[in-house]
Amino acid sequence: MNATSPRIAVVGAGPGGLICARILQLHGWSVTVFEREASPAARTQGGTLDIHSTTGQQALREAGLLDRFHELARPEGEVWRQLDPFTAEVLEVDRPADGHATRPEIDRGQLRGLLLDSLAAGTVRWGRPVSRVVPRGDGTHRLLFEDGTGEDFDLVVGADGAWSRVRPALSDAVPRYTGVTFVGTGFHDSDTRHPEFARLVGDGTMSARSGSRALTAQRNSGGHLDAVAMFRAPEDWHVTAGLDFADTAAVRAHLLEKYDGWHDSLLYLLRAGDTGFVNRPLYALPVPPAWDHVPGLTLVGDAAHLMPPLGVGANLALLDGAELALALLAHPETDAAVRAYEDVMLPRAADLAAGTAQGLGHLLPPEGEPEPVPGARRGPV
């Protein structure tokens, strides 16, 4: 490793932090990633992501991982089918023009595994939750860990997601509830165990919407389907309803009542999932994301600009991480590199955050607002 490179800590082993570490290591720089989770297998990584040719794929190209990505990706997963909620008739099919996929899908776990496998052994320190970041007065910062220990770094990169422990050292912004909740479930070995529903979903994503409610299912690799009921509700809707998410039958009954009148083939999403239900209220940071530059500290991905999940977040995280690494490599001074990165990242994130906020309102309009038109793209990815 380059003995003259600054001491760099990345907090969070998500896509943005890992790709930043990968690109720096490709050029001989030393970097350490600190992750709260105890191991790569500590939890499932969720559903699938569409990785765009002009953002996420460009970042993977800079990391030397694009070919491996295409080996794992599913271009057929880009197909999007919009169904009528009451008849299940297909209203619109959105597929790649000329059969050329520019947003192929990849499972979140596969993308993370691809990035982890690209790093030198020992780069990620698992089970090292950061409690806060403390400035040392000379442009460096000390990471304080939950076990009471600390380490000093020339640059700390907060890549630790929505509830970042690094962000408070830069900004007092906190995520706010968007008014929309996702309730997720899943179907294993769907082509064998749930063949009719698997055919309804197809190779990519199926969505049906009415007013402030929607049902969406998306194909993952290995025959798994990730499914979501989406609706507008108070943040504590389940408390008011007296629901315990450990009681799958009660949650199912409540959701079936909420979607009463929808076509039976779509209600299968609520009746027959193999994994129970998970409540996922959506949060977003205030728009535009902004902070006064602090030497030795910056953010990437959701830590910097959490926004609704409309196909942007993972791509921006990858792009942020890659651009930060490339700026560090291009500038002789660390602080100048971080400023150059933030000067590009923050305006871009502001535009996209405003767009996704508007898109969420279009996808699930508040009561009394016009219905979305068929073909409007897109739902959660």
GROMACS .gro file of C-alpha atoms in nm:
model
  381
    1MET     CA    1   0.000   0.000   0.000
    2ASN     CA    2   0.099   0.360  -0.056
    3ALA     CA    3   0.271   0.473   0.264
    4THR     CA    4   0.208   0.839   0.177
    5SER     CA    5  -0.170   0.810   0.137
    6PRO     CA    6  -0.382   0.971   0.409
    7ARG     CA    7  -0.539   0.761   0.683
    8ILE     CA    8  -0.889   0.699   0.545
    9ALA     CA    9  -1.182   0.543   0.731
   10VAL     CA   10  -1.505   0.447   0.558
   11VAL     CA   11  -1.795   0.396   0.798
   12GLY     CA   12  -2.044   0.150   0.652
   13ALA     CA   13  -2.001  -0.149   0.421
   14GLY     CA   14  -2.271  -0.057   0.171
   15PRO     CA   15  -2.226  -0.001  -0.203
   16GLY     CA   16  -2.095   0.357  -0.178
   17GLY     CA   17  -1.837   0.287   0.090
   18LEU     CA   18  -1.718  -0.040  -0.062
   19ILE     CA   19  -1.667   0.096  -0.413
   20CYS     CA   20  -1.476   0.393  -0.273
   21ALA     CA   21  -1.246   0.154  -0.087
   22ARG     CA   22  -1.208  -0.067  -0.395
   23ILE     CA   23  -1.095   0.216  -0.624
   24LEU     CA   24  -0.852   0.353  -0.368
   25GLN     CA   25  -0.701   0.007  -0.318
   26LEU     CA   26  -0.665  -0.038  -0.694
   27HIS     CA   27  -0.430   0.259  -0.684
   28GLY     CA   28  -0.233   0.140  -0.384
   29TRP     CA   29  -0.401   0.348  -0.116
   30SER     CA   30  -0.473   0.220   0.231
   31VAL     CA   31  -0.834   0.235   0.355
   32THR     CA   32  -1.027   0.072   0.639
   33VAL     CA   33  -1.402   0.005   0.635
   34PHE     CA   34  -1.585  -0.017   0.967
   35GLU     CA   35  -1.917  -0.202   0.969
   36ARG     CA   36  -2.173  -0.238   1.246
   37GLU     CA   37  -2.290  -0.582   1.131
   38ALA     CA   38  -2.102  -0.878   1.276
   39SER     CA   39  -2.040  -1.048   0.940
   40PRO     CA   40  -2.144  -1.037   0.574
   41ALA     CA   41  -2.414  -1.294   0.657
   42ALA     CA   42  -2.555  -1.107   0.959
   43ARG     CA   43  -2.876  -1.021   0.773
   44THR     CA   44  -3.037  -1.061   0.435
   45GLN     CA   45  -2.968  -0.770   0.200
   46GLY     CA   46  -3.317  -0.721   0.063
   47GLY     CA   47  -3.444  -0.728  -0.292
   48THR     CA   48  -3.305  -0.632  -0.630
   49LEU     CA   49  -3.157  -0.317  -0.782
   50ASP     CA   50  -3.156  -0.176  -1.134
   51ILE     CA   51  -2.805  -0.047  -1.203
   52HIS     CA   52  -2.801   0.228  -1.466
   53SER     CA   53  -2.550   0.251  -1.749
   54THR     CA   54  -2.470   0.619  -1.688
   55THR     CA   55  -2.430   0.608  -1.308
   56GLY     CA   56  -2.392   0.279  -1.122
   57GLN     CA   57  -2.239   0.091  -1.414
   58GLN     CA   58  -1.996   0.375  -1.480
   59ALA     CA   59  -1.882   0.352  -1.118
   60LEU     CA   60  -1.835  -0.024  -1.149
   61ARG     CA   61  -1.632   0.032  -1.464
   62GLU     CA   62  -1.398   0.264  -1.274
   63ALA     CA   63  -1.363  -0.009  -1.012
   64GLY     CA   64  -1.276  -0.273  -1.272
   65LEU     CA   65  -1.588  -0.472  -1.185
   66LEU     CA   66  -1.825  -0.410  -1.475
   67ASP     CA   67  -1.763  -0.741  -1.652
   68ARG     CA   68  -1.825  -0.935  -1.332
   69PHE     CA   69  -2.140  -0.731  -1.274
   70HIS     CA   70  -2.276  -0.828  -1.617
   71GLU     CA   71  -2.208  -1.194  -1.539
   72LEU     CA   72  -2.439  -1.168  -1.237
   73ALA     CA   73  -2.698  -0.917  -1.365
   74ARG     CA   74  -3.035  -1.005  -1.516
   75PRO     CA   75  -3.114  -0.782  -1.816
   76GLU     CA   76  -3.454  -0.951  -1.851
   77GLY     CA   77  -3.538  -0.807  -1.508
   78GLU     CA   78  -3.573  -0.461  -1.659
   79VAL     CA   79  -3.922  -0.541  -1.793
   80TRP     CA   80  -4.195  -0.358  -1.601
   81ARG     CA   81  -4.563  -0.457  -1.622
   82GLN     CA   82  -4.845  -0.229  -1.502
   83LEU     CA   83  -5.169  -0.415  -1.419
   84ASP     CA   84  -5.521  -0.295  -1.353
   85PRO     CA   85  -5.582  -0.351  -0.980
   86PHE     CA   86  -5.941  -0.467  -1.025
   87THR     CA   87  -5.915  -0.686  -1.337
   88ALA     CA   88  -5.542  -0.778  -1.339
   89GLU     CA   89  -5.536  -0.690  -1.710
   90VAL     CA   90  -5.202  -0.564  -1.840
   91LEU     CA   91  -5.224  -0.188  -1.897
   92GLU     CA   92  -4.866  -0.119  -2.001
   93VAL     CA   93  -4.539  -0.304  -2.056
   94ASP     CA   94  -4.215  -0.109  -2.026
   95ARG     CA   95  -3.925  -0.299  -2.181
   96PRO     CA   96  -3.580  -0.198  -2.311
   97ALA     CA   97  -3.585  -0.030  -2.650
   98ASP     CA   98  -3.449  -0.259  -2.924
   99GLY     CA   99  -3.392  -0.524  -2.657
  100HIS     CA  100  -3.091  -0.335  -2.520
  101ALA     CA  101  -3.103  -0.328  -2.139
  102THR     CA  102  -2.954  -0.016  -1.984
  103ARG     CA  103  -3.078  -0.089  -1.631
  104PRO     CA  104  -3.021  -0.462  -1.568
  105GLU     CA  105  -3.119  -0.595  -1.227
  106ILE     CA  106  -2.893  -0.753  -0.966
  107ASP     CA  107  -2.976  -0.880  -0.619
  108ARG     CA  108  -2.855  -0.648  -0.344
  109GLY     CA  109  -2.668  -0.934  -0.181
  110GLN     CA  110  -2.492  -1.022  -0.506
  111LEU     CA  111  -2.381  -0.662  -0.558
  112ARG     CA  112  -2.248  -0.639  -0.205
  113GLY     CA  113  -2.070  -0.974  -0.242
  114LEU     CA  114  -1.912  -0.858  -0.569
  115LEU     CA  115  -1.774  -0.548  -0.397
  116LEU     CA  116  -1.660  -0.730  -0.083
  117ASP     CA  117  -1.477  -0.995  -0.285
  118SER     CA  118  -1.284  -0.722  -0.468
  119LEU     CA  119  -1.123  -0.587  -0.150
  120ALA     CA  120  -0.802  -0.695   0.017
  121ALA     CA  121  -0.849  -0.934   0.308
  122GLY     CA  122  -0.907  -0.752   0.634
  123THR     CA  123  -1.024  -0.426   0.473
  124VAL     CA  124  -1.365  -0.451   0.641
  125ARG     CA  125  -1.368  -0.467   1.019
  126TRP     CA  126  -1.694  -0.637   1.104
  127GLY     CA  127  -1.875  -0.583   1.432
  128ARG     CA  128  -1.724  -0.234   1.482
  129PRO     CA  129  -2.020   0.002   1.533
  130VAL     CA  130  -1.929   0.370   1.541
  131SER     CA  131  -2.102   0.580   1.805
  132ARG     CA  132  -1.986   0.924   1.689
  133VAL     CA  133  -1.711   1.126   1.523
  134VAL     CA  134  -1.509   1.384   1.718
  135PRO     CA  135  -1.294   1.658   1.555
  136ARG     CA  136  -0.941   1.682   1.690
  137GLY     CA  137  -0.893   2.047   1.594
  138ASP     CA  138  -0.632   1.993   1.325
  139GLY     CA  139  -0.853   1.870   1.038
  140THR     CA  140  -0.839   1.508   1.156
  141HIS     CA  141  -1.116   1.319   1.335
  142ARG     CA  142  -1.144   1.045   1.592
  143LEU     CA  143  -1.390   0.763   1.541
  144LEU     CA  144  -1.540   0.658   1.872
  145PHE     CA  145  -1.675   0.304   1.878
  146GLU     CA  146  -1.954   0.166   2.091
  147ASP     CA  147  -1.705  -0.043   2.291
  148GLY     CA  148  -1.538   0.277   2.413
  149THR     CA  149  -1.228   0.260   2.193
  150GLY     CA  150  -1.128   0.514   1.927
  151GLU     CA  151  -0.904   0.560   1.624
  152ASP     CA  152  -0.782   0.874   1.445
  153PHE     CA  153  -0.805   0.939   1.070
  154ASP     CA  154  -0.716   1.210   0.822
  155LEU     CA  155  -1.045   1.154   0.636
  156VAL     CA  156  -1.366   0.993   0.758
  157VAL     CA  157  -1.622   0.897   0.492
  158GLY     CA  158  -1.973   0.846   0.623
  159ALA     CA  159  -2.128   0.570   0.416
  160ASP     CA  160  -2.350   0.443   0.695
  161GLY     CA  161  -2.694   0.500   0.550
  162ALA     CA  162  -3.013   0.669   0.661
  163TRP     CA  163  -2.935   0.686   1.033
  164SER     CA  164  -2.569   0.778   0.988
  165ARG     CA  165  -2.355   0.823   1.300
  166VAL     CA  166  -2.114   1.035   1.094
  167ARG     CA  167  -2.369   1.285   0.959
  168PRO     CA  168  -2.421   1.475   1.289
  169ALA     CA  169  -2.059   1.591   1.273
  170LEU     CA  170  -2.147   1.771   0.948
  171SER     CA  171  -2.517   1.849   0.960
  172ASP     CA  172  -2.815   1.859   1.195
  173ALA     CA  173  -3.043   1.718   0.922
  174VAL     CA  174  -3.239   1.407   1.021
  175PRO     CA  175  -3.461   1.180   0.809
  176ARG     CA  176  -3.832   1.257   0.809
  177TYR     CA  177  -4.120   1.021   0.745
  178THR     CA  178  -4.255   1.065   0.390
  179GLY     CA  179  -4.610   0.957   0.470
  180VAL     CA  180  -4.563   0.631   0.276
  181THR     CA  181  -4.513   0.285   0.422
  182PHE     CA  182  -4.401  -0.033   0.250
  183VAL     CA  183  -4.497  -0.371   0.397
  184GLY     CA  184  -4.278  -0.639   0.248
  185THR     CA  185  -4.307  -1.015   0.209
  186GLY     CA  186  -4.140  -1.276  -0.011
  187PHE     CA  187  -4.199  -1.593  -0.212
  188HIS     CA  188  -3.940  -1.871  -0.228
  189ASP     CA  189  -3.895  -2.103  -0.527
  190SER     CA  190  -4.184  -1.917  -0.684
  191ASP     CA  191  -4.192  -2.094  -1.021
  192THR     CA  192  -4.254  -2.425  -0.844
  193ARG     CA  193  -4.438  -2.322  -0.526
  194HIS     CA  194  -4.635  -2.023  -0.662
  195PRO     CA  195  -4.645  -2.075  -1.042
  196GLU     CA  196  -4.953  -1.866  -1.125
  197PHE     CA  197  -4.830  -1.570  -0.925
  198ALA     CA  198  -4.481  -1.608  -1.076
  199ARG     CA  199  -4.634  -1.590  -1.425
  200LEU     CA  200  -4.829  -1.280  -1.322
  201VAL     CA  201  -4.505  -1.111  -1.215
  202GLY     CA  202  -4.307  -1.220  -1.521
  203ASP     CA  203  -3.932  -1.180  -1.560
  204GLY     CA  204  -3.907  -0.835  -1.401
  205THR     CA  205  -4.151  -0.626  -1.201
  206MET     CA  206  -4.529  -0.624  -1.175
  207SER     CA  207  -4.715  -0.327  -1.027
  208ALA     CA  208  -5.080  -0.239  -0.972
  209ARG     CA  209  -5.195   0.095  -0.830
  210SER     CA  210  -5.512   0.267  -0.721
  211GLY     CA  211  -5.515   0.600  -0.542
  212SER     CA  212  -5.274   0.595  -0.250
  213ARG     CA  213  -5.228   0.217  -0.257
  214ALA     CA  214  -5.017  -0.017  -0.469
  215LEU     CA  215  -4.901  -0.376  -0.483
  216THR     CA  216  -4.568  -0.456  -0.643
  217ALA     CA  217  -4.370  -0.777  -0.690
  218GLN     CA  218  -4.024  -0.809  -0.837
  219ARG     CA  219  -3.828  -1.113  -0.948
  220ASN     CA  220  -3.493  -1.181  -0.781
  221SER     CA  221  -3.245  -1.450  -0.873
  222GLY     CA  222  -3.302  -1.813  -0.775
  223GLY     CA  223  -3.678  -1.797  -0.829
  224HIS     CA  224  -3.738  -1.562  -0.534
  225LEU     CA  225  -4.001  -1.290  -0.556
  226ASP     CA  226  -3.980  -0.978  -0.340
  227ALA     CA  227  -4.327  -0.830  -0.286
  228VAL     CA  228  -4.450  -0.505  -0.131
  229ALA     CA  229  -4.779  -0.348  -0.029
  230MET     CA  230  -4.740   0.030  -0.048
  231PHE     CA  231  -4.978   0.285   0.098
  232ARG     CA  232  -5.006   0.623   0.263
  233ALA     CA  233  -5.065   0.608   0.637
  234PRO     CA  234  -4.953   0.770   0.961
  235GLU     CA  235  -4.612   0.649   1.075
  236ASP     CA  236  -4.770   0.462   1.368
  237TRP     CA  237  -5.052   0.309   1.161
  238HIS     CA  238  -4.980  -0.042   1.288
  239VAL     CA  239  -4.989   0.072   1.652
  240THR     CA  240  -5.325   0.241   1.600
  241ALA     CA  241  -5.449  -0.080   1.434
  242GLY     CA  242  -5.324  -0.288   1.729
  243LEU     CA  243  -5.098  -0.497   1.505
  244ASP     CA  244  -4.795  -0.698   1.608
  245PHE     CA  245  -4.582  -0.792   1.307
  246ALA     CA  246  -4.497  -1.120   1.475
  247ASP     CA  247  -4.865  -1.211   1.423
  248THR     CA  248  -4.860  -1.275   1.049
  249ALA     CA  249  -5.223  -1.378   1.032
  250ALA     CA  250  -5.342  -1.051   1.191
  251VAL     CA  251  -5.127  -0.839   0.959
  252ARG     CA  252  -5.251  -1.037   0.659
  253ALA     CA  253  -5.614  -0.987   0.758
  254HIS     CA  254  -5.561  -0.614   0.803
  255LEU     CA  255  -5.394  -0.576   0.463
  256LEU     CA  256  -5.656  -0.785   0.284
  257GLU     CA  257  -5.921  -0.553   0.425
  258LYS     CA  258  -5.721  -0.248   0.310
  259TYR     CA  259  -5.706  -0.388  -0.045
  260ASP     CA  260  -6.063  -0.520  -0.049
  261GLY     CA  261  -6.202  -0.526  -0.403
  262TRP     CA  262  -5.870  -0.580  -0.578
  263HIS     CA  263  -5.840  -0.872  -0.816
  264ASP     CA  264  -5.794  -1.208  -0.647
  265SER     CA  265  -5.475  -1.289  -0.840
  266LEU     CA  266  -5.314  -0.973  -0.701
  267LEU     CA  267  -5.435  -1.039  -0.348
  268TYR     CA  268  -5.233  -1.362  -0.361
  269LEU     CA  269  -4.938  -1.131  -0.281
  270LEU     CA  270  -5.094  -1.069   0.060
  271ARG     CA  271  -5.234  -1.417   0.123
  272ALA     CA  272  -4.949  -1.649   0.042
  273GLY     CA  273  -4.605  -1.502   0.116
  274ASP     CA  274  -4.349  -1.740   0.264
  275THR     CA  275  -4.167  -1.490   0.484
  276GLY     CA  276  -4.426  -1.310   0.695
  277PHE     CA  277  -4.444  -0.929   0.678
  278VAL     CA  278  -4.191  -0.653   0.748
  279ASN     CA  279  -4.292  -0.291   0.811
  280ARG     CA  280  -4.075  -0.042   0.619
  281PRO     CA  281  -4.178   0.320   0.667
  282LEU     CA  282  -4.006   0.543   0.410
  283TYR     CA  283  -3.788   0.830   0.528
  284ALA     CA  284  -3.607   1.103   0.339
  285LEU     CA  285  -3.364   1.380   0.427
  286PRO     CA  286  -3.471   1.742   0.374
  287VAL     CA  287  -3.425   1.877   0.021
  288PRO     CA  288  -3.177   2.003  -0.080
  289PRO     CA  289  -2.906   1.813   0.107
  290ALA     CA  290  -2.643   2.064   0.218
  291TRP     CA  291  -2.377   2.129   0.479
  292ASP     CA  292  -2.085   2.358   0.538
  293HIS     CA  293  -1.764   2.189   0.431
  294VAL     CA  294  -1.567   2.037   0.720
  295PRO     CA  295  -1.204   1.935   0.651
  296GLY     CA  296  -1.143   1.566   0.700
  297LEU     CA  297  -1.509   1.462   0.678
  298THR     CA  298  -1.765   1.385   0.407
  299LEU     CA  299  -2.065   1.165   0.322
  300VAL     CA  300  -2.173   0.935   0.039
  301GLY     CA  301  -2.498   0.764  -0.051
  302ASP     CA  302  -2.798   0.765   0.182
  303ALA     CA  303  -2.590   0.921   0.460
  304ALA     CA  304  -2.562   1.229   0.237
  305HIS     CA  305  -2.896   1.237   0.055
  306LEU     CA  306  -3.152   0.978   0.165
  307MET     CA  307  -3.445   0.988  -0.077
  308PRO     CA  308  -3.745   0.770  -0.172
  309PRO     CA  309  -3.650   0.434  -0.331
  310LEU     CA  310  -3.736   0.505  -0.694
  311GLY     CA  311  -3.434   0.354  -0.867
  312VAL     CA  312  -3.183   0.626  -0.775
  313GLY     CA  313  -3.033   0.550  -0.434
  314ALA     CA  314  -2.796   0.262  -0.502
  315ASN     CA  315  -2.681   0.415  -0.830
  316LEU     CA  316  -2.602   0.744  -0.659
  317ALA     CA  317  -2.420   0.567  -0.377
  318LEU     CA  318  -2.198   0.386  -0.626
  319LEU     CA  319  -2.136   0.705  -0.821
  320ASP     CA  320  -2.063   0.904  -0.504
  321GLY     CA  321  -1.813   0.650  -0.379
  322ALA     CA  322  -1.636   0.625  -0.712
  323GLU     CA  323  -1.619   1.001  -0.766
  324LEU     CA  324  -1.486   1.062  -0.417
  325ALA     CA  325  -1.211   0.805  -0.468
  326LEU     CA  326  -1.121   0.947  -0.809
  327ALA     CA  327  -1.110   1.301  -0.666
  328LEU     CA  328  -0.873   1.186  -0.392
  329LEU     CA  329  -0.649   1.027  -0.652
  330ALA     CA  330  -0.654   1.336  -0.874
  331HIS     CA  331  -0.582   1.606  -0.614
  332PRO     CA  332  -0.257   1.636  -0.417
  333GLU     CA  333  -0.445   1.774  -0.115
  334THR     CA  334  -0.715   1.571   0.058
  335ASP     CA  335  -0.925   1.874   0.146
  336ALA     CA  336  -0.922   2.002  -0.212
  337ALA     CA  337  -1.032   1.659  -0.330
  338VAL     CA  338  -1.325   1.646  -0.089
  339ARG     CA  339  -1.434   1.997  -0.185
  340ALA     CA  340  -1.424   1.904  -0.554
  341TYR     CA  341  -1.632   1.593  -0.485
  342GLU     CA  342  -1.892   1.781  -0.279
  343ASP     CA  343  -1.917   2.061  -0.537
  344VAL     CA  344  -2.043   1.803  -0.789
  345MET     CA  345  -2.229   1.562  -0.561
  346LEU     CA  346  -2.447   1.803  -0.362
  347PRO     CA  347  -2.615   1.987  -0.657
  348ARG     CA  348  -2.673   1.657  -0.836
  349ALA     CA  349  -2.827   1.503  -0.525
  350ALA     CA  350  -3.047   1.809  -0.472
  351ASP     CA  351  -3.198   1.775  -0.820
  352LEU     CA  352  -3.258   1.402  -0.786
  353ALA     CA  353  -3.396   1.427  -0.433
  354ALA     CA  354  -3.651   1.682  -0.550
  355GLY     CA  355  -3.740   1.457  -0.843
  356THR     CA  356  -3.788   1.145  -0.632
  357ALA     CA  357  -4.002   1.336  -0.381
  358GLN     CA  358  -4.223   1.445  -0.669
  359GLY     CA  359  -4.216   1.092  -0.811
  360LEU     CA  360  -4.335   0.942  -0.484
  361GLY     CA  361  -4.626   1.184  -0.484
  362HIS     CA  362  -4.711   1.077  -0.837
  363LEU     CA  363  -4.675   0.705  -0.760
  364LEU     CA  364  -4.894   0.723  -0.451
  365PRO     CA  365  -5.085   1.051  -0.456
  366PRO     CA  366  -5.230   1.176  -0.128
  367GLU     CA  367  -5.605   1.139  -0.089
  368GLY     CA  368  -5.794   1.374  -0.319
  369GLU     CA  369  -5.515   1.416  -0.575
  370PRO     CA  370  -5.538   1.281  -0.934
  371GLU     CA  371  -5.462   0.917  -1.007
  372PRO     CA  372  -5.130   0.837  -1.179
  373VAL     CA  373  -5.159   0.758  -1.549
  374PRO     CA  374  -5.070   0.411  -1.681
  375GLY     CA  375  -4.709   0.376  -1.785
  376ALA     CA  376  -4.572   0.621  -1.529
  377ARG     CA  377  -4.229   0.496  -1.428
  378ARG     CA  378  -4.145   0.370  -1.174
  379GLY     CA  379  -4.211   0.203  -0.844
  380PRO     CA  380  -3.962   0.097  -0.581
  381VAL     CA  381  -3.640  -0.069  -0.686
   0.00000   0.00000   0.00000
